[in-house]
Amino acid sequence: MQETKVAVIGLGKAGLPLAAVIADSGFEVIGIDLDPKKCEKINSGINPIPEEIGLDELVEEHGGKNLKAYPDYEKARDCQAYIIIVPLYIDETNNPDFSILESACRNVGRLIKKGDLISVETTLPPLTMEKLVKKWIEEESGMKLGEFYLAYSPERIMTGYSISRLREFPKIVGGVDEESGKRGFEFYKKFVPNLNLVSNARTAEFIKVIEGCYRDVNVALANELYKIAEELGIDFYEAREFANHEYCHIHLPSTGVGGHCIPVYPWFLIKEMEKREKFEHARLLRTARELNDEMIHYWAARIISECLNIKKPLSDVKICIKGISFRDGVKELYHSRNLALAEYLKAKGLNVFVYDELFSKEEIEDLGFNYDEPEKADVVFHSYDLRIERKD
Ligand SMILES: NC(=O)c1ccc[n+]([C@@H]2O[C@H](COP(=O)([O-])OP(=O)(O)OC[C@H]3O[C@@H](n4cnc5c(N)ncnc54)[C@H](O)[C@@H]3O)[C@@H](O)[C@H]2O)c1
């Protein structure tokens, strides 16, 4: 067993796989999560995120043994390393809402002792570590940075494949000061095979955010090129296949970009530049965000134009949106553009119902939609492969 006892704060889709992998590397791990039922399950060896490949086995092997979960922060008092991986959302104005992160950091600040290491893995707007996290921990602990160490190492998993990503994907770490960077590196090196130390925490924060920005902008480009190809009578997918090569990576078109990550991260930079009145620095990021969000209007128009070919009054044409998750195979509705498309058509007074293999009839009805089999529809929109099927 490794000497360092590790606390992982937040046992969600990102935190639990991380805690399990650390436990599997021979550490004693204390997981803290506000959800007592989730903690109970983990302690009984039951994986609360069954869709995560390889996690069942790890939770069964370590849960309740060298991975123990509690809703009470006090249980993590004798740890030497604290990893914080709680969510950070944006509010209605697209500004980051730091309340959950602040609460987790202040709780950890009350536990730490001289020499402890705190690492945050939540994706953050650059400079959050040095401006906010450091202040919260210092205020609660009564210590100054240098008495404790503060590093940032963004989580770079992909839901569903977290275990393999944690074991194989390059990880980065940066310190709020030089010594914190070194300590962070030494700590992660014990269980991360492919680790890189970068100059500082703000660089590490930026690296994670710009990965998301790259994806968002490139999806916006794919969406724009898709619309142009359709207009010109060109098969976009054929064109894309032959256009892509070593230096050209045209992404896939979609109904927009959903989930907790990619549609959120560009706002971290857009809003920071707005605060500094450097509006022109983030023009492309903002345009890409708008373009992706507006894709539901494009698809709504295409669906309606298909409905107009059916010999029934428009309001009687049954439309099925098949697939409402933000991504195929992931049961997650946060910022789902497929759900937004269904809502948009419904608000237009159209006869829409929803079908999704991952959701029960009750779950779909709780979202305010009718549920039925796609076979019952006149027009089916297959959200994930952007196919409109008309049944005359
Ligand atoms: N899920 C991903 O694919 C992914 C990928 C990369 C990075 N991340 C990062 O990880 C962060 C967390 O994402 P997630 O998908 O695990 O979220 P999640 O919603 O699945 O889980 C969050 C967990 O944190 C717990 N929690 C909330 N407030 C808490 C508090 N104050 N103290 C302790 N526990 C608390 C919740 O009960 C929940 O179990 C994201 O904000 C993102 O920055 C996630």
GROMACS .gro file of C-alpha atoms and ligand atoms in nm:
model
  436
    1MET     CA    1   0.000   0.000   0.000
    2GLN     CA    2   0.124   0.350  -0.090
    3GLU     CA    3   0.206   0.581   0.202
    4THR     CA    4  -0.002   0.877   0.086
    5LYS     CA    5  -0.370   0.860   0.175
    6VAL     CA    6  -0.575   1.030  -0.095
    7ALA     CA    7  -0.912   1.206  -0.076
    8VAL     CA    8  -1.121   1.246  -0.391
    9ILE     CA    9  -1.392   1.510  -0.351
   10GLY     CA   10  -1.688   1.450  -0.587
   11LEU     CA   11  -1.759   1.092  -0.698
   12GLY     CA   12  -1.942   1.167  -1.022
   13LYS     CA   13  -1.881   1.048  -1.375
   14ALA     CA   14  -1.531   1.192  -1.361
   15GLY     CA   15  -1.445   1.155  -0.990
   16LEU     CA   16  -1.543   0.794  -0.928
   17PRO     CA   17  -1.339   0.641  -1.214
   18LEU     CA   18  -1.043   0.850  -1.095
   19ALA     CA   19  -1.086   0.738  -0.732
   20ALA     CA   20  -1.115   0.376  -0.846
   21VAL     CA   21  -0.801   0.393  -1.060
   22ILE     CA   22  -0.605   0.551  -0.772
   23ALA     CA   23  -0.731   0.279  -0.536
   24ASP     CA   24  -0.631   0.018  -0.794
   25SER     CA   25  -0.277   0.163  -0.793
   26GLY     CA   26  -0.241   0.065  -0.428
   27PHE     CA   27  -0.350   0.383  -0.250
   28GLU     CA   28  -0.595   0.410   0.035
   29VAL     CA   29  -0.865   0.640  -0.102
   30ILE     CA   30  -1.138   0.829   0.083
   31GLY     CA   31  -1.410   0.951  -0.152
   32ILE     CA   32  -1.632   1.237  -0.041
   33ASP     CA   33  -1.967   1.295  -0.211
   34LEU     CA   34  -2.274   1.477  -0.085
   35ASP     CA   35  -2.497   1.193  -0.210
   36PRO     CA   36  -2.515   0.937   0.077
   37LYS     CA   37  -2.687   0.674  -0.141
   38LYS     CA   38  -2.403   0.685  -0.391
   39CYS     CA   39  -2.154   0.644  -0.105
   40GLU     CA   40  -2.344   0.343   0.032
   41LYS     CA   41  -2.344   0.176  -0.308
   42ILE     CA   42  -1.971   0.228  -0.353
   43ASN     CA   43  -1.898   0.092  -0.006
   44SER     CA   44  -2.102  -0.219  -0.094
   45GLY     CA   45  -1.892  -0.269  -0.408
   46ILE     CA   46  -2.175  -0.160  -0.641
   47ASN     CA   47  -2.089   0.074  -0.926
   48PRO     CA   48  -2.339   0.363  -0.953
   49ILE     CA   49  -2.223   0.441  -1.311
   50PRO     CA   50  -2.272   0.103  -1.488
   51GLU     CA   51  -2.225   0.248  -1.840
   52GLU     CA   52  -1.859   0.323  -1.757
   53ILE     CA   53  -1.654   0.039  -1.910
   54GLY     CA   54  -1.433  -0.142  -1.656
   55LEU     CA   55  -1.565   0.046  -1.351
   56ASP     CA   56  -1.786  -0.240  -1.222
   57GLU     CA   57  -1.481  -0.457  -1.161
   58LEU     CA   58  -1.279  -0.181  -0.989
   59VAL     CA   59  -1.563  -0.077  -0.755
   60GLU     CA   60  -1.635  -0.440  -0.674
   61GLU     CA   61  -1.268  -0.501  -0.591
   62HIS     CA   62  -1.194  -0.182  -0.396
   63GLY     CA   63  -1.531  -0.040  -0.279
   64GLY     CA   64  -1.563  -0.054   0.101
   65LYS     CA   65  -1.198  -0.172   0.123
   66ASN     CA   66  -0.925   0.068   0.012
   67LEU     CA   67  -1.188   0.292  -0.153
   68LYS     CA   68  -1.434   0.416   0.106
   69ALA     CA   69  -1.695   0.681   0.035
   70TYR     CA   70  -1.863   0.921   0.276
   71PRO     CA   71  -2.086   1.227   0.259
   72ASP     CA   72  -1.896   1.376   0.553
   73TYR     CA   73  -1.573   1.570   0.481
   74GLU     CA   74  -1.441   1.496   0.832
   75LYS     CA   75  -1.368   1.138   0.720
   76ALA     CA   76  -1.091   1.274   0.496
   77ARG     CA   77  -0.908   1.457   0.774
   78ASP     CA   78  -0.603   1.230   0.783
   79CYS     CA   79  -0.535   1.235   0.408
   80GLN     CA   80  -0.220   1.397   0.267
   81ALA     CA   81  -0.344   1.459  -0.089
   82TYR     CA   82  -0.684   1.604  -0.179
   83ILE     CA   83  -0.822   1.591  -0.533
   84ILE     CA   84  -1.125   1.813  -0.598
   85ILE     CA   85  -1.340   1.714  -0.895
   86VAL     CA   86  -1.684   1.866  -0.841
   87PRO     CA   87  -1.888   2.030  -1.121
   88LEU     CA   88  -1.863   2.391  -1.230
   89TYR     CA   89  -2.164   2.514  -1.425
   90ILE     CA   90  -2.239   2.835  -1.609
   91ASP     CA   91  -2.542   3.047  -1.517
   92GLU     CA   92  -2.814   3.191  -1.746
   93THR     CA   93  -2.576   3.470  -1.847
   94ASN     CA   94  -2.305   3.214  -1.939
   95ASN     CA   95  -2.083   3.327  -1.650
   96PRO     CA   96  -1.915   3.057  -1.438
   97ASP     CA   97  -2.094   2.971  -1.117
   98PHE     CA   98  -1.822   2.893  -0.862
   99SER     CA   99  -2.052   2.807  -0.571
  100ILE     CA  100  -1.998   2.425  -0.570
  101LEU     CA  101  -1.623   2.459  -0.620
  102GLU     CA  102  -1.598   2.720  -0.345
  103SER     CA  103  -1.788   2.501  -0.102
  104ALA     CA  104  -1.565   2.199  -0.179
  105CYS     CA  105  -1.244   2.407  -0.150
  106ARG     CA  106  -1.349   2.568   0.177
  107ASN     CA  107  -1.442   2.227   0.322
  108VAL     CA  108  -1.101   2.089   0.222
  109GLY     CA  109  -0.931   2.403   0.356
  110ARG     CA  110  -1.073   2.322   0.700
  111LEU     CA  111  -0.916   1.973   0.693
  112ILE     CA  112  -0.565   2.021   0.567
  113LYS     CA  113  -0.240   2.015   0.761
  114LYS     CA  114   0.104   2.152   0.689
  115GLY     CA  115   0.261   1.984   0.385
  116ASP     CA  116  -0.065   1.856   0.232
  117LEU     CA  117  -0.123   1.874  -0.142
  118ILE     CA  118  -0.450   1.994  -0.296
  119SER     CA  119  -0.510   1.931  -0.663
  120VAL     CA  120  -0.815   2.048  -0.856
  121GLU     CA  121  -0.924   1.852  -1.166
  122THR     CA  122  -1.251   2.034  -1.247
  123THR     CA  123  -1.223   2.230  -1.573
  124LEU     CA  124  -1.172   2.595  -1.474
  125PRO     CA  125  -1.152   2.937  -1.633
  126PRO     CA  126  -0.777   3.019  -1.645
  127LEU     CA  127  -0.648   3.200  -1.332
  128THR     CA  128  -0.913   3.045  -1.104
  129MET     CA  129  -0.649   2.850  -0.909
  130GLU     CA  130  -0.426   3.147  -0.833
  131LYS     CA  131  -0.705   3.401  -0.777
  132LEU     CA  132  -0.987   3.209  -0.608
  133VAL     CA  133  -0.889   2.857  -0.498
  134LYS     CA  134  -0.572   2.978  -0.323
  135LYS     CA  135  -0.770   3.249  -0.139
  136TRP     CA  136  -1.046   3.008  -0.025
  137ILE     CA  137  -0.797   2.750   0.104
  138GLU     CA  138  -0.582   3.011   0.280
  139GLU     CA  139  -0.885   3.168   0.447
  140GLU     CA  140  -1.014   2.834   0.580
  141SER     CA  141  -0.684   2.672   0.674
  142GLY     CA  142  -0.521   2.979   0.827
  143MET     CA  143  -0.206   2.878   0.634
  144LYS     CA  144  -0.025   3.041   0.343
  145LEU     CA  145   0.064   2.872   0.014
  146GLY     CA  146   0.406   2.719   0.078
  147GLU     CA  147   0.277   2.561   0.399
  148PHE     CA  148   0.039   2.363   0.176
  149TYR     CA  149   0.072   2.296  -0.199
  150LEU     CA  150  -0.174   2.373  -0.472
  151ALA     CA  151  -0.173   2.214  -0.816
  152TYR     CA  152  -0.405   2.187  -1.111
  153SER     CA  153  -0.438   1.875  -1.326
  154PRO     CA  154  -0.741   1.875  -1.557
  155GLU     CA  155  -0.944   1.562  -1.602
  156ARG     CA  156  -0.930   1.463  -1.970
  157ILE     CA  157  -1.155   1.159  -1.974
  158MET     CA  158  -1.441   1.082  -2.206
  159THR     CA  159  -1.755   0.947  -2.040
  160GLY     CA  160  -1.784   0.575  -2.105
  161TYR     CA  161  -1.409   0.531  -2.161
  162SER     CA  162  -1.273   0.694  -1.845
  163ILE     CA  163  -1.074   0.400  -1.711
  164SER     CA  164  -0.874   0.344  -2.030
  165ARG     CA  165  -0.831   0.722  -2.078
  166LEU     CA  166  -0.699   0.760  -1.722
  167ARG     CA  167  -0.447   0.483  -1.783
  168GLU     CA  168  -0.333   0.577  -2.131
  169PHE     CA  169  -0.406   0.941  -2.213
  170PRO     CA  170  -0.132   1.199  -2.142
  171LYS     CA  171  -0.208   1.396  -1.824
  172ILE     CA  172  -0.074   1.737  -1.736
  173VAL     CA  173  -0.012   1.911  -1.406
  174GLY     CA  174   0.085   2.268  -1.320
  175GLY     CA  175   0.146   2.431  -0.983
  176VAL     CA  176   0.022   2.762  -0.846
  177ASP     CA  177   0.388   2.805  -0.746
  178GLU     CA  178   0.698   2.612  -0.851
  179GLU     CA  179   0.714   2.385  -0.547
  180SER     CA  180   0.343   2.296  -0.586
  181GLY     CA  181   0.409   2.197  -0.948
  182LYS     CA  182   0.694   1.969  -0.838
  183ARG     CA  183   0.489   1.812  -0.557
  184GLY     CA  184   0.189   1.767  -0.786
  185PHE     CA  185   0.409   1.597  -1.045
  186GLU     CA  186   0.564   1.361  -0.787
  187PHE     CA  187   0.219   1.267  -0.659
  188TYR     CA  188   0.053   1.197  -0.994
  189LYS     CA  189   0.360   1.015  -1.124
  190LYS     CA  190   0.280   0.734  -0.879
  191PHE     CA  191  -0.032   0.633  -1.074
  192VAL     CA  192  -0.024   0.819  -1.408
  193PRO     CA  193   0.212   0.660  -1.664
  194ASN     CA  194   0.208   0.950  -1.911
  195LEU     CA  195   0.244   1.274  -1.712
  196ASN     CA  196   0.377   1.617  -1.812
  197LEU     CA  197   0.462   1.907  -1.584
  198VAL     CA  198   0.370   2.241  -1.743
  199SER     CA  199   0.488   2.590  -1.640
  200ASN     CA  200   0.209   2.674  -1.401
  201ALA     CA  201  -0.155   2.617  -1.306
  202ARG     CA  202  -0.287   2.884  -1.542
  203THR     CA  203  -0.123   2.709  -1.840
  204ALA     CA  204  -0.275   2.376  -1.733
  205GLU     CA  205  -0.617   2.544  -1.695
  206PHE     CA  206  -0.583   2.699  -2.040
  207ILE     CA  207  -0.478   2.370  -2.205
  208LYS     CA  208  -0.797   2.197  -2.099
  209VAL     CA  209  -1.024   2.487  -2.201
  210ILE     CA  210  -0.871   2.535  -2.545
  211GLU     CA  211  -0.915   2.167  -2.630
  212GLY     CA  212  -1.289   2.224  -2.588
  213CYS     CA  213  -1.275   2.549  -2.785
  214TYR     CA  214  -1.101   2.370  -3.074
  215ARG     CA  215  -1.377   2.110  -3.085
  216ASP     CA  216  -1.656   2.367  -3.065
  217VAL     CA  217  -1.514   2.585  -3.343
  218ASN     CA  218  -1.449   2.284  -3.564
  219VAL     CA  219  -1.799   2.145  -3.515
  220ALA     CA  220  -1.931   2.491  -3.610
  221LEU     CA  221  -1.718   2.478  -3.925
  222ALA     CA  222  -1.847   2.129  -4.010
  223ASN     CA  223  -2.204   2.248  -3.955
  224GLU     CA  224  -2.150   2.547  -4.181
  225LEU     CA  225  -1.985   2.338  -4.455
  226TYR     CA  226  -2.264   2.081  -4.427
  227LYS     CA  227  -2.528   2.349  -4.492
  228ILE     CA  228  -2.332   2.483  -4.790
  229ALA     CA  229  -2.285   2.131  -4.932
  230GLU     CA  230  -2.658   2.061  -4.904
  231GLU     CA  231  -2.734   2.389  -5.078
  232LEU     CA  232  -2.499   2.299  -5.363
  233GLY     CA  233  -2.625   1.941  -5.399
  234ILE     CA  234  -2.300   1.786  -5.274
  235ASP     CA  235  -2.274   1.482  -5.043
  236PHE     CA  236  -2.093   1.638  -4.746
  237TYR     CA  237  -1.979   1.304  -4.606
  238GLU     CA  238  -1.818   1.198  -4.932
  239ALA     CA  239  -1.647   1.537  -4.961
  240ARG     CA  240  -1.528   1.519  -4.601
  241GLU     CA  241  -1.382   1.172  -4.646
  242PHE     CA  242  -1.158   1.288  -4.928
  243ALA     CA  243  -1.085   1.636  -4.788
  244ASN     CA  244  -0.952   1.504  -4.455
  245HIS     CA  245  -0.584   1.417  -4.432
  246GLU     CA  246  -0.292   1.480  -4.198
  247TYR     CA  247  -0.349   1.859  -4.187
  248CYS     CA  248  -0.725   1.872  -4.237
  249HIS     CA  249  -0.962   1.737  -3.971
  250ILE     CA  250  -1.311   1.845  -4.068
  251HIS     CA  251  -1.541   1.729  -3.787
  252LEU     CA  252  -1.889   1.580  -3.816
  253PRO     CA  253  -2.198   1.801  -3.845
  254SER     CA  254  -2.468   1.779  -3.578
  255THR     CA  255  -2.770   1.947  -3.423
  256GLY     CA  256  -2.520   2.149  -3.217
  257VAL     CA  257  -2.288   2.076  -2.926
  258GLY     CA  258  -2.420   1.949  -2.591
  259GLY     CA  259  -2.310   1.809  -2.258
  260HIS     CA  260  -2.136   1.964  -1.959
  261CYS     CA  261  -1.808   2.033  -2.131
  262ILE     CA  262  -1.764   2.163  -2.483
  263PRO     CA  263  -2.052   2.412  -2.499
  264VAL     CA  264  -1.943   2.549  -2.160
  265TYR     CA  265  -1.567   2.596  -2.190
  266PRO     CA  266  -1.560   2.860  -2.469
  267TRP     CA  267  -1.770   3.083  -2.241
  268PHE     CA  268  -1.489   3.080  -1.982
  269LEU     CA  269  -1.270   3.266  -2.230
  270ILE     CA  270  -1.544   3.473  -2.398
  271LYS     CA  271  -1.668   3.610  -2.064
  272GLU     CA  272  -1.317   3.680  -1.934
  273MET     CA  273  -1.235   3.876  -2.250
  274GLU     CA  274  -1.565   4.065  -2.215
  275LYS     CA  275  -1.475   4.159  -1.857
  276ARG     CA  276  -1.146   4.296  -1.986
  277GLU     CA  277  -1.328   4.472  -2.274
  278LYS     CA  278  -1.126   4.270  -2.524
  279PHE     CA  279  -1.436   4.167  -2.717
  280GLU     CA  280  -1.252   4.117  -3.046
  281HIS     CA  281  -1.018   3.857  -2.888
  282ALA     CA  282  -1.299   3.601  -2.862
  283ARG     CA  283  -1.505   3.679  -3.172
  284LEU     CA  284  -1.458   3.341  -3.338
  285LEU     CA  285  -1.536   3.154  -3.017
  286ARG     CA  286  -1.861   3.346  -2.974
  287THR     CA  287  -1.962   3.301  -3.337
  288ALA     CA  288  -1.897   2.926  -3.317
  289ARG     CA  289  -2.109   2.903  -3.002
  290GLU     CA  290  -2.395   3.088  -3.169
  291LEU     CA  291  -2.367   2.889  -3.491
  292ASN     CA  292  -2.379   2.557  -3.308
  293ASP     CA  293  -2.672   2.659  -3.091
  294GLU     CA  294  -2.864   2.783  -3.397
  295MET     CA  295  -2.834   2.447  -3.577
  296ILE     CA  296  -3.166   2.339  -3.425
  297HIS     CA  297  -3.339   2.609  -3.636
  298TYR     CA  298  -3.181   2.468  -3.951
  299TRP     CA  299  -3.293   2.114  -3.864
  300ALA     CA  300  -3.640   2.230  -3.763
  301ALA     CA  301  -3.681   2.396  -4.104
  302ARG     CA  302  -3.565   2.078  -4.280
  303ILE     CA  303  -3.805   1.863  -4.076
  304ILE     CA  304  -4.098   2.099  -4.140
  305SER     CA  305  -4.027   2.106  -4.511
  306GLU     CA  306  -4.042   1.722  -4.510
  307CYS     CA  307  -4.373   1.736  -4.321
  308LEU     CA  308  -4.519   1.965  -4.588
  309ASN     CA  309  -4.486   1.679  -4.839
  310ILE     CA  310  -4.733   1.473  -4.641
  311LYS     CA  311  -5.098   1.505  -4.743
  312LYS     CA  312  -5.228   1.608  -4.401
  313PRO     CA  313  -5.263   1.944  -4.225
  314LEU     CA  314  -4.920   2.030  -4.082
  315SER     CA  315  -5.045   2.017  -3.723
  316ASP     CA  316  -5.162   1.655  -3.774
  317VAL     CA  317  -4.831   1.527  -3.909
  318LYS     CA  318  -4.672   1.308  -3.641
  319ILE     CA  319  -4.304   1.390  -3.592
  320CYS     CA  320  -4.072   1.165  -3.391
  321ILE     CA  321  -3.741   1.293  -3.259
  322LYS     CA  322  -3.543   0.971  -3.220
  323GLY     CA  323  -3.261   1.039  -2.977
  324ILE     CA  324  -3.266   1.320  -2.722
  325SER     CA  325  -2.937   1.270  -2.538
  326PHE     CA  326  -2.661   1.514  -2.627
  327ARG     CA  327  -2.456   1.225  -2.764
  328ASP     CA  328  -2.543   0.877  -2.888
  329GLY     CA  329  -2.506   0.613  -2.615
  330VAL     CA  330  -2.477   0.857  -2.322
  331LYS     CA  331  -2.781   0.917  -2.102
  332GLU     CA  332  -2.722   1.287  -2.046
  333LEU     CA  333  -2.947   1.579  -2.130
  334TYR     CA  334  -2.740   1.876  -2.014
  335HIS     CA  335  -2.745   2.135  -2.296
  336SER     CA  336  -2.871   1.861  -2.532
  337ARG     CA  337  -2.949   2.021  -2.867
  338ASN     CA  338  -3.159   1.719  -2.965
  339LEU     CA  339  -3.384   1.786  -2.669
  340ALA     CA  340  -3.380   2.158  -2.756
  341LEU     CA  341  -3.488   2.071  -3.112
  342ALA     CA  342  -3.784   1.868  -2.983
  343GLU     CA  343  -3.879   2.156  -2.752
  344TYR     CA  344  -3.850   2.407  -3.035
  345LEU     CA  345  -4.081   2.206  -3.266
  346LYS     CA  346  -4.329   2.154  -2.984
  347ALA     CA  347  -4.331   2.527  -2.908
  348LYS     CA  348  -4.414   2.586  -3.275
  349GLY     CA  349  -4.735   2.386  -3.218
  350LEU     CA  350  -4.625   2.079  -3.414
  351ASN     CA  351  -4.730   1.726  -3.322
  352VAL     CA  352  -4.400   1.601  -3.182
  353PHE     CA  353  -4.323   1.295  -2.978
  354VAL     CA  354  -3.993   1.158  -2.854
  355TYR     CA  355  -3.826   0.820  -2.855
  356ASP     CA  356  -3.488   0.732  -2.707
  357GLU     CA  357  -3.363   0.382  -2.631
  358LEU     CA  358  -3.190   0.504  -2.314
  359PHE     CA  359  -3.503   0.664  -2.164
  360SER     CA  360  -3.823   0.498  -2.040
  361LYS     CA  361  -4.171   0.618  -2.138
  362GLU     CA  362  -4.210   0.771  -1.789
  363GLU     CA  363  -3.879   0.956  -1.810
  364ILE     CA  364  -3.976   1.106  -2.146
  365GLU     CA  365  -4.322   1.203  -2.018
  366ASP     CA  366  -4.160   1.367  -1.715
  367LEU     CA  367  -3.975   1.588  -1.963
  368GLY     CA  368  -4.314   1.707  -2.090
  369PHE     CA  369  -4.318   1.504  -2.415
  370ASN     CA  370  -4.540   1.234  -2.556
  371TYR     CA  371  -4.365   0.901  -2.601
  372ASP     CA  372  -4.423   0.653  -2.881
  373GLU     CA  373  -4.243   0.413  -3.114
  374PRO     CA  374  -4.082   0.573  -3.423
  375GLU     CA  375  -4.300   0.342  -3.641
  376LYS     CA  376  -4.602   0.552  -3.538
  377ALA     CA  377  -4.461   0.872  -3.689
  378ASP     CA  378  -4.507   1.025  -4.034
  379VAL     CA  379  -4.164   1.185  -4.015
  380VAL     CA  380  -3.875   1.054  -3.802
  381PHE     CA  381  -3.568   1.260  -3.730
  382HIS     CA  382  -3.273   1.035  -3.642
  383SER     CA  383  -3.078   1.286  -3.432
  384TYR     CA  384  -2.744   1.112  -3.417
  385ASP     CA  385  -2.703   1.044  -3.788
  386LEU     CA  386  -2.901   1.352  -3.901
  387ARG     CA  387  -3.141   1.152  -4.115
  388ILE     CA  388  -3.498   1.257  -4.189
  389GLU     CA  389  -3.720   0.961  -4.272
  390ARG     CA  390  -4.060   1.027  -4.430
  391LYS     CA  391  -4.332   0.764  -4.435
  392ASP     CA  392  -4.591   0.837  -4.704
  393LIG     N1  393  -1.781   1.373  -1.708
  393LIG     C1  394  -1.686   1.401  -1.796
  393LIG     O1  395  -1.682   1.344  -1.905
  393LIG     C2  396  -1.576   1.500  -1.763
  393LIG     C3  397  -1.468   1.508  -1.851
  393LIG     C4  398  -1.364   1.596  -1.823
  393LIG     C5  399  -1.373   1.677  -1.712
  393LIG     N2  400  -1.480   1.669  -1.627
  393LIG     C6  401  -1.479   1.759  -1.512
  393LIG     O2  402  -1.528   1.697  -1.397
  393LIG     C7  403  -1.622   1.781  -1.332
  393LIG     C8  404  -1.722   1.693  -1.263
  393LIG     O3  405  -1.795   1.628  -1.364
  393LIG     P1  406  -1.878   1.495  -1.342
  393LIG     O4  407  -1.917   1.450  -1.478
  393LIG     O5  408  -1.807   1.401  -1.253
  393LIG     O6  409  -2.006   1.552  -1.266
  393LIG     P2  410  -2.125   1.468  -1.204
  393LIG     O7  411  -2.243   1.557  -1.204
  393LIG     O8  412  -2.135   1.332  -1.269
  393LIG     O9  413  -2.080   1.442  -1.054
  393LIG     C9  414  -2.054   1.539  -0.961
  393LIG    C10  415  -2.053   1.474  -0.823
  393LIG    O10  416  -2.010   1.571  -0.729
  393LIG    C11  417  -2.092   1.560  -0.614
  393LIG     N3  418  -2.090   1.689  -0.545
  393LIG    C12  419  -2.153   1.805  -0.579
  393LIG     N4  420  -2.120   1.902  -0.493
  393LIG    C13  421  -2.032   1.850  -0.405
  393LIG    C14  422  -1.961   1.900  -0.293
  393LIG     N5  423  -1.973   2.027  -0.256
  393LIG     N6  424  -1.882   1.816  -0.225
  393LIG    C15  425  -1.869   1.686  -0.262
  393LIG     N7  426  -1.933   1.632  -0.365
  393LIG    C16  427  -2.014   1.712  -0.436
  393LIG    C17  428  -2.229   1.520  -0.667
  393LIG    O11  429  -2.307   1.458  -0.567
  393LIG    C18  430  -2.191   1.426  -0.780
  393LIG    O12  431  -2.183   1.292  -0.738
  393LIG    C19  432  -1.682   1.864  -1.445
  393LIG    O13  433  -1.729   1.988  -1.402
  393LIG    C20  434  -1.566   1.880  -1.538
  393LIG    O14  435  -1.495   1.994  -1.502
  393LIG    C21  436  -1.581   1.582  -1.651
   0.00000   0.00000   0.00000
